[in-house]
Amino acid sequence: MLRLIGAYLRAGVRLENGTVEATTQGVPQGGPLSPLLANIMLDPLDKELERRGLRFARYADDFLILVRRPPRRPTGDAEHHAVRRS
């Protein structure tokens, strides 16, 4: 399975003019592998949120976390916070 994923990631991207551009990093946006890899990588986050009793909804790399207490400080839309294990 890992070889298949690796081959997919190294396959390149066909551009509109018909040429193939090598992919050196990341997953092609909108590709079928992107949601699968997001689910694999975010599974530990799911488990930590469940352990803390937080309500959340996640579909691949899109998620919403609901908490009852107000944030400790104002946050902007582009700001990200890491989940720390207690």
mmCIF file with all atom_site columns, N, CA and C in Angstrom, residues 8-52:
data_model
loop_
_atom_site.group_PDB
_atom_site.id
_atom_site.type_symbol
_atom_site.label_atom_id
_atom_site.label_alt_id
_atom_site.label_comp_id
_atom_site.label_asym_id
_atom_site.label_entity_id
_atom_site.label_seq_id
_atom_site.pdbx_PDB_ins_code
_atom_site.Cartn_x
_atom_site.Cartn_y
_atom_site.Cartn_z
_atom_site.occupancy
_atom_site.B_iso_or_equiv
_atom_site.pdbx_formal_charge
_atom_site.auth_seq_id
_atom_site.auth_comp_id
_atom_site.auth_asym_id
_atom_site.auth_atom_id
_atom_site.pdbx_PDB_model_num
ATOM 1   N N  . TYR A 1 8  ? 2.009   7.169  -6.563  1.00 0.00 ? 8  TYR A N  1
ATOM 2   C CA . TYR A 1 8  ? 1.015   8.187  -6.897  1.00 0.00 ? 8  TYR A CA 1
ATOM 3   C C  . TYR A 1 8  ? 1.575   9.590  -6.644  1.00 0.00 ? 8  TYR A C  1
ATOM 4   N N  . LEU A 1 9  ? 2.261   9.756  -5.511  1.00 0.00 ? 9  LEU A N  1
ATOM 5   C CA . LEU A 1 9  ? 2.792   11.066 -5.156  1.00 0.00 ? 9  LEU A CA 1
ATOM 6   C C  . LEU A 1 9  ? 3.915   11.506 -6.092  1.00 0.00 ? 9  LEU A C  1
ATOM 7   N N  . ARG A 1 10 ? 4.659   10.544 -6.657  1.00 0.00 ? 10 ARG A N  1
ATOM 8   C CA . ARG A 1 10 ? 5.766   10.871 -7.561  1.00 0.00 ? 10 ARG A CA 1
ATOM 9   C C  . ARG A 1 10 ? 5.365   10.875 -9.033  1.00 0.00 ? 10 ARG A C  1
ATOM 10  N N  . ALA A 1 11 ? 4.109   10.612 -9.337  1.00 0.00 ? 11 ALA A N  1
ATOM 11  C CA . ALA A 1 11 ? 3.664   10.451 -10.727 1.00 0.00 ? 11 ALA A CA 1
ATOM 12  C C  . ALA A 1 11 ? 3.698   11.753 -11.523 1.00 0.00 ? 11 ALA A C  1
ATOM 13  N N  . GLY A 1 12 ? 3.641   12.886 -10.881 1.00 0.00 ? 12 GLY A N  1
ATOM 14  C CA . GLY A 1 12 ? 3.622   14.161 -11.586 1.00 0.00 ? 12 GLY A CA 1
ATOM 15  C C  . GLY A 1 12 ? 2.204   14.625 -11.876 1.00 0.00 ? 12 GLY A C  1
ATOM 16  N N  . VAL A 1 13 ? 2.113   15.805 -12.451 1.00 0.00 ? 13 VAL A N  1
ATOM 17  C CA . VAL A 1 13 ? 0.819   16.411 -12.757 1.00 0.00 ? 13 VAL A CA 1
ATOM 18  C C  . VAL A 1 13 ? 0.806   16.800 -14.231 1.00 0.00 ? 13 VAL A C  1
ATOM 19  N N  . ARG A 1 14 ? -0.234  16.388 -14.951 1.00 0.00 ? 14 ARG A N  1
ATOM 20  C CA . ARG A 1 14 ? -0.366  16.758 -16.360 1.00 0.00 ? 14 ARG A CA 1
ATOM 21  C C  . ARG A 1 14 ? -0.962  18.158 -16.444 1.00 0.00 ? 14 ARG A C  1
ATOM 22  N N  . LEU A 1 15 ? -0.241  19.050 -17.124 1.00 0.00 ? 15 LEU A N  1
ATOM 23  C CA . LEU A 1 15 ? -0.684  20.430 -17.280 1.00 0.00 ? 15 LEU A CA 1
ATOM 24  C C  . LEU A 1 15 ? -1.617  20.557 -18.485 1.00 0.00 ? 15 LEU A C  1
ATOM 25  N N  . GLU A 1 16 ? -2.269  21.703 -18.607 1.00 0.00 ? 16 GLU A N  1
ATOM 26  C CA . GLU A 1 16 ? -3.225  21.931 -19.690 1.00 0.00 ? 16 GLU A CA 1
ATOM 27  C C  . GLU A 1 16 ? -2.592  21.791 -21.067 1.00 0.00 ? 16 GLU A C  1
ATOM 28  N N  . ASN A 1 17 ? -1.301  22.121 -21.191 1.00 0.00 ? 17 ASN A N  1
ATOM 29  C CA . ASN A 1 17 ? -0.638  22.022 -22.487 1.00 0.00 ? 17 ASN A CA 1
ATOM 30  C C  . ASN A 1 17 ? -0.164  20.606 -22.806 1.00 0.00 ? 17 ASN A C  1
ATOM 31  N N  . GLY A 1 18 ? -0.451  19.651 -21.933 1.00 0.00 ? 18 GLY A N  1
ATOM 32  C CA . GLY A 1 18 ? -0.123  18.252 -22.181 1.00 0.00 ? 18 GLY A CA 1
ATOM 33  C C  . GLY A 1 18 ? 1.189   17.788 -21.584 1.00 0.00 ? 18 GLY A C  1
ATOM 34  N N  . THR A 1 19 ? 2.011   18.704 -21.101 1.00 0.00 ? 19 THR A N  1
ATOM 35  C CA . THR A 1 19 ? 3.272   18.295 -20.494 1.00 0.00 ? 19 THR A CA 1
ATOM 36  C C  . THR A 1 19 ? 3.024   17.809 -19.066 1.00 0.00 ? 19 THR A C  1
ATOM 37  N N  . VAL A 1 20 ? 3.954   16.989 -18.586 1.00 0.00 ? 20 VAL A N  1
ATOM 38  C CA . VAL A 1 20 ? 3.858   16.470 -17.214 1.00 0.00 ? 20 VAL A CA 1
ATOM 39  C C  . VAL A 1 20 ? 4.923   17.144 -16.375 1.00 0.00 ? 20 VAL A C  1
ATOM 40  N N  . GLU A 1 21 ? 4.492   17.747 -15.282 1.00 0.00 ? 21 GLU A N  1
ATOM 41  C CA . GLU A 1 21 ? 5.409   18.413 -14.356 1.00 0.00 ? 21 GLU A CA 1
ATOM 42  C C  . GLU A 1 21 ? 5.629   17.506 -13.150 1.00 0.00 ? 21 GLU A C  1
ATOM 43  N N  . ALA A 1 22 ? 6.896   17.311 -12.797 1.00 0.00 ? 22 ALA A N  1
ATOM 44  C CA . ALA A 1 22 ? 7.222   16.460 -11.648 1.00 0.00 ? 22 ALA A CA 1
ATOM 45  C C  . ALA A 1 22 ? 6.673   17.077 -10.366 1.00 0.00 ? 22 ALA A C  1
ATOM 46  N N  . THR A 1 23 ? 6.223   16.220 -9.465  1.00 0.00 ? 23 THR A N  1
ATOM 47  C CA . THR A 1 23 ? 5.783   16.682 -8.143  1.00 0.00 ? 23 THR A CA 1
ATOM 48  C C  . THR A 1 23 ? 6.876   16.324 -7.147  1.00 0.00 ? 23 THR A C  1
ATOM 49  N N  . THR A 1 24 ? 7.427   17.335 -6.493  1.00 0.00 ? 24 THR A N  1
ATOM 50  C CA . THR A 1 24 ? 8.527   17.099 -5.556  1.00 0.00 ? 24 THR A CA 1
ATOM 51  C C  . THR A 1 24 ? 8.074   17.129 -4.105  1.00 0.00 ? 24 THR A C  1
ATOM 52  N N  . GLN A 1 25 ? 6.895   17.697 -3.857  1.00 0.00 ? 25 GLN A N  1
ATOM 53  C CA . GLN A 1 25 ? 6.381   17.728 -2.487  1.00 0.00 ? 25 GLN A CA 1
ATOM 54  C C  . GLN A 1 25 ? 4.875   17.921 -2.505  1.00 0.00 ? 25 GLN A C  1
ATOM 55  N N  . GLY A 1 26 ? 4.242   17.490 -1.440  1.00 0.00 ? 26 GLY A N  1
ATOM 56  C CA . GLY A 1 26 ? 2.807   17.709 -1.295  1.00 0.00 ? 26 GLY A CA 1
ATOM 57  C C  . GLY A 1 26 ? 1.962   16.747 -2.106  1.00 0.00 ? 26 GLY A C  1
ATOM 58  N N  . VAL A 1 27 ? 0.669   16.951 -2.019  1.00 0.00 ? 27 VAL A N  1
ATOM 59  C CA . VAL A 1 27 ? -0.327  16.128 -2.698  1.00 0.00 ? 27 VAL A CA 1
ATOM 60  C C  . VAL A 1 27 ? -1.106  17.048 -3.633  1.00 0.00 ? 27 VAL A C  1
ATOM 61  N N  . PRO A 1 28 ? -1.350  16.626 -4.882  1.00 0.00 ? 28 PRO A N  1
ATOM 62  C CA . PRO A 1 28 ? -2.112  17.491 -5.791  1.00 0.00 ? 28 PRO A CA 1
ATOM 63  C C  . PRO A 1 28 ? -3.461  17.893 -5.188  1.00 0.00 ? 28 PRO A C  1
ATOM 64  N N  . GLN A 1 29 ? -3.749  19.188 -5.237  1.00 0.00 ? 29 GLN A N  1
ATOM 65  C CA . GLN A 1 29 ? -5.011  19.713 -4.702  1.00 0.00 ? 29 GLN A CA 1
ATOM 66  C C  . GLN A 1 29 ? -6.189  19.084 -5.431  1.00 0.00 ? 29 GLN A C  1
ATOM 67  N N  . GLY A 1 30 ? -7.148  18.602 -4.684  1.00 0.00 ? 30 GLY A N  1
ATOM 68  C CA . GLY A 1 30 ? -8.342  18.016 -5.275  1.00 0.00 ? 30 GLY A CA 1
ATOM 69  C C  . GLY A 1 30 ? -8.172  16.573 -5.706  1.00 0.00 ? 30 GLY A C  1
ATOM 70  N N  . GLY A 1 31 ? -6.992  16.019 -5.518  1.00 0.00 ? 31 GLY A N  1
ATOM 71  C CA . GLY A 1 31 ? -6.757  14.631 -5.897  1.00 0.00 ? 31 GLY A CA 1
ATOM 72  C C  . GLY A 1 31 ? -7.430  13.673 -4.926  1.00 0.00 ? 31 GLY A C  1
ATOM 73  N N  . PRO A 1 32 ? -7.648  12.428 -5.357  1.00 0.00 ? 32 PRO A N  1
ATOM 74  C CA . PRO A 1 32 ? -8.335  11.463 -4.493  1.00 0.00 ? 32 PRO A CA 1
ATOM 75  C C  . PRO A 1 32 ? -7.498  11.017 -3.299  1.00 0.00 ? 32 PRO A C  1
ATOM 76  N N  . LEU A 1 33 ? -6.195  11.209 -3.354  1.00 0.00 ? 33 LEU A N  1
ATOM 77  C CA . LEU A 1 33 ? -5.343  10.775 -2.258  1.00 0.00 ? 33 LEU A CA 1
ATOM 78  C C  . LEU A 1 33 ? -5.318  11.788 -1.105  1.00 0.00 ? 33 LEU A C  1
ATOM 79  N N  . SER A 1 34 ? -5.590  13.045 -1.395  1.00 0.00 ? 34 SER A N  1
ATOM 80  C CA . SER A 1 34 ? -5.518  14.099 -0.389  1.00 0.00 ? 34 SER A CA 1
ATOM 81  C C  . SER A 1 34 ? -6.417  13.835 0.823   1.00 0.00 ? 34 SER A C  1
ATOM 82  N N  . PRO A 1 35 ? -7.706  13.498 0.637   1.00 0.00 ? 35 PRO A N  1
ATOM 83  C CA . PRO A 1 35 ? -8.545  13.237 1.820   1.00 0.00 ? 35 PRO A CA 1
ATOM 84  C C  . PRO A 1 35 ? -8.090  12.010 2.612   1.00 0.00 ? 35 PRO A C  1
ATOM 85  N N  . LEU A 1 36 ? -7.601  10.988 1.919   1.00 0.00 ? 36 LEU A N  1
ATOM 86  C CA . LEU A 1 36 ? -7.130  9.787  2.606   1.00 0.00 ? 36 LEU A CA 1
ATOM 87  C C  . LEU A 1 36 ? -5.943  10.114 3.499   1.00 0.00 ? 36 LEU A C  1
ATOM 88  N N  . LEU A 1 37 ? -4.958  10.829 2.952   1.00 0.00 ? 37 LEU A N  1
ATOM 89  C CA . LEU A 1 37 ? -3.777  11.176 3.738   1.00 0.00 ? 37 LEU A CA 1
ATOM 90  C C  . LEU A 1 37 ? -4.132  12.124 4.881   1.00 0.00 ? 37 LEU A C  1
ATOM 91  N N  . ALA A 1 38 ? -5.079  13.031 4.653   1.00 0.00 ? 38 ALA A N  1
ATOM 92  C CA . ALA A 1 38 ? -5.520  13.922 5.726   1.00 0.00 ? 38 ALA A CA 1
ATOM 93  C C  . ALA A 1 38 ? -6.138  13.108 6.860   1.00 0.00 ? 38 ALA A C  1
ATOM 94  N N  . ASN A 1 39 ? -6.946  12.121 6.527   1.00 0.00 ? 39 ASN A N  1
ATOM 95  C CA . ASN A 1 39 ? -7.563  11.283 7.560   1.00 0.00 ? 39 ASN A CA 1
ATOM 96  C C  . ASN A 1 39 ? -6.512  10.511 8.347   1.00 0.00 ? 39 ASN A C  1
ATOM 97  N N  . ILE A 1 40 ? -5.489  10.006 7.665   1.00 0.00 ? 40 ILE A N  1
ATOM 98  C CA . ILE A 1 40 ? -4.425  9.269  8.351   1.00 0.00 ? 40 ILE A CA 1
ATOM 99  C C  . ILE A 1 40 ? -3.662  10.201 9.290   1.00 0.00 ? 40 ILE A C  1
ATOM 100 N N  . MET A 1 41 ? -3.293  11.379 8.796   1.00 0.00 ? 41 MET A N  1
ATOM 101 C CA . MET A 1 41 ? -2.479  12.297 9.598   1.00 0.00 ? 41 MET A CA 1
ATOM 102 C C  . MET A 1 41 ? -3.262  12.931 10.749  1.00 0.00 ? 41 MET A C  1
ATOM 103 N N  . LEU A 1 42 ? -4.565  13.151 10.580  1.00 0.00 ? 42 LEU A N  1
ATOM 104 C CA . LEU A 1 42 ? -5.353  13.821 11.611  1.00 0.00 ? 42 LEU A CA 1
ATOM 105 C C  . LEU A 1 42 ? -6.021  12.857 12.592  1.00 0.00 ? 42 LEU A C  1
ATOM 106 N N  . ASP A 1 43 ? -5.833  11.558 12.406  1.00 0.00 ? 43 ASP A N  1
ATOM 107 C CA . ASP A 1 43 ? -6.426  10.590 13.331  1.00 0.00 ? 43 ASP A CA 1
ATOM 108 C C  . ASP A 1 43 ? -5.970  10.821 14.779  1.00 0.00 ? 43 ASP A C  1
ATOM 109 N N  . PRO A 1 44 ? -4.671  11.096 15.032  1.00 0.00 ? 44 PRO A N  1
ATOM 110 C CA . PRO A 1 44 ? -4.273  11.384 16.426  1.00 0.00 ? 44 PRO A CA 1
ATOM 111 C C  . PRO A 1 44 ? -4.985  12.609 17.005  1.00 0.00 ? 44 PRO A C  1
ATOM 112 N N  . LEU A 1 45 ? -5.228  13.624 16.186  1.00 0.00 ? 45 LEU A N  1
ATOM 113 C CA . LEU A 1 45 ? -5.977  14.791 16.652  1.00 0.00 ? 45 LEU A CA 1
ATOM 114 C C  . LEU A 1 45 ? -7.392  14.383 17.050  1.00 0.00 ? 45 LEU A C  1
ATOM 115 N N  . ASP A 1 46 ? -8.045  13.564 16.229  1.00 0.00 ? 46 ASP A N  1
ATOM 116 C CA . ASP A 1 46 ? -9.390  13.077 16.555  1.00 0.00 ? 46 ASP A CA 1
ATOM 117 C C  . ASP A 1 46 ? -9.408  12.382 17.913  1.00 0.00 ? 46 ASP A C  1
ATOM 118 N N  . LYS A 1 47 ? -8.432  11.515 18.113  1.00 0.00 ? 47 LYS A N  1
ATOM 119 C CA . LYS A 1 47 ? -8.382  10.748 19.362  1.00 0.00 ? 47 LYS A CA 1
ATOM 120 C C  . LYS A 1 47 ? -8.141  11.667 20.567  1.00 0.00 ? 47 LYS A C  1
ATOM 121 N N  . GLU A 1 48 ? -7.296  12.683 20.402  1.00 0.00 ? 48 GLU A N  1
ATOM 122 C CA . GLU A 1 48 ? -7.034  13.619 21.499  1.00 0.00 ? 48 GLU A CA 1
ATOM 123 C C  . GLU A 1 48 ? -8.274  14.450 21.810  1.00 0.00 ? 48 GLU A C  1
ATOM 124 N N  . LEU A 1 49 ? -8.973  14.916 20.794  1.00 0.00 ? 49 LEU A N  1
ATOM 125 C CA . LEU A 1 49 ? -10.200 15.683 21.016  1.00 0.00 ? 49 LEU A CA 1
ATOM 126 C C  . LEU A 1 49 ? -11.256 14.818 21.704  1.00 0.00 ? 49 LEU A C  1
ATOM 127 N N  . GLU A 1 50 ? -11.369 13.561 21.290  1.00 0.00 ? 50 GLU A N  1
ATOM 128 C CA . GLU A 1 50 ? -12.313 12.646 21.942  1.00 0.00 ? 50 GLU A CA 1
ATOM 129 C C  . GLU A 1 50 ? -11.927 12.429 23.395  1.00 0.00 ? 50 GLU A C  1
ATOM 130 N N  . ARG A 1 51 ? -10.619 12.240 23.664  1.00 0.00 ? 51 ARG A N  1
ATOM 131 C CA . ARG A 1 51 ? -10.143 12.018 25.031  1.00 0.00 ? 51 ARG A CA 1
ATOM 132 C C  . ARG A 1 51 ? -10.493 13.205 25.926  1.00 0.00 ? 51 ARG A C  1
ATOM 133 N N  . ARG A 1 52 ? -10.433 14.402 25.370  1.00 0.00 ? 52 ARG A N  1
ATOM 134 C CA . ARG A 1 52 ? -10.746 15.608 26.136  1.00 0.00 ? 52 ARG A CA 1
ATOM 135 C C  . ARG A 1 52 ? -12.245 15.872 26.229  1.00 0.00 ? 52 ARG A C  1
#
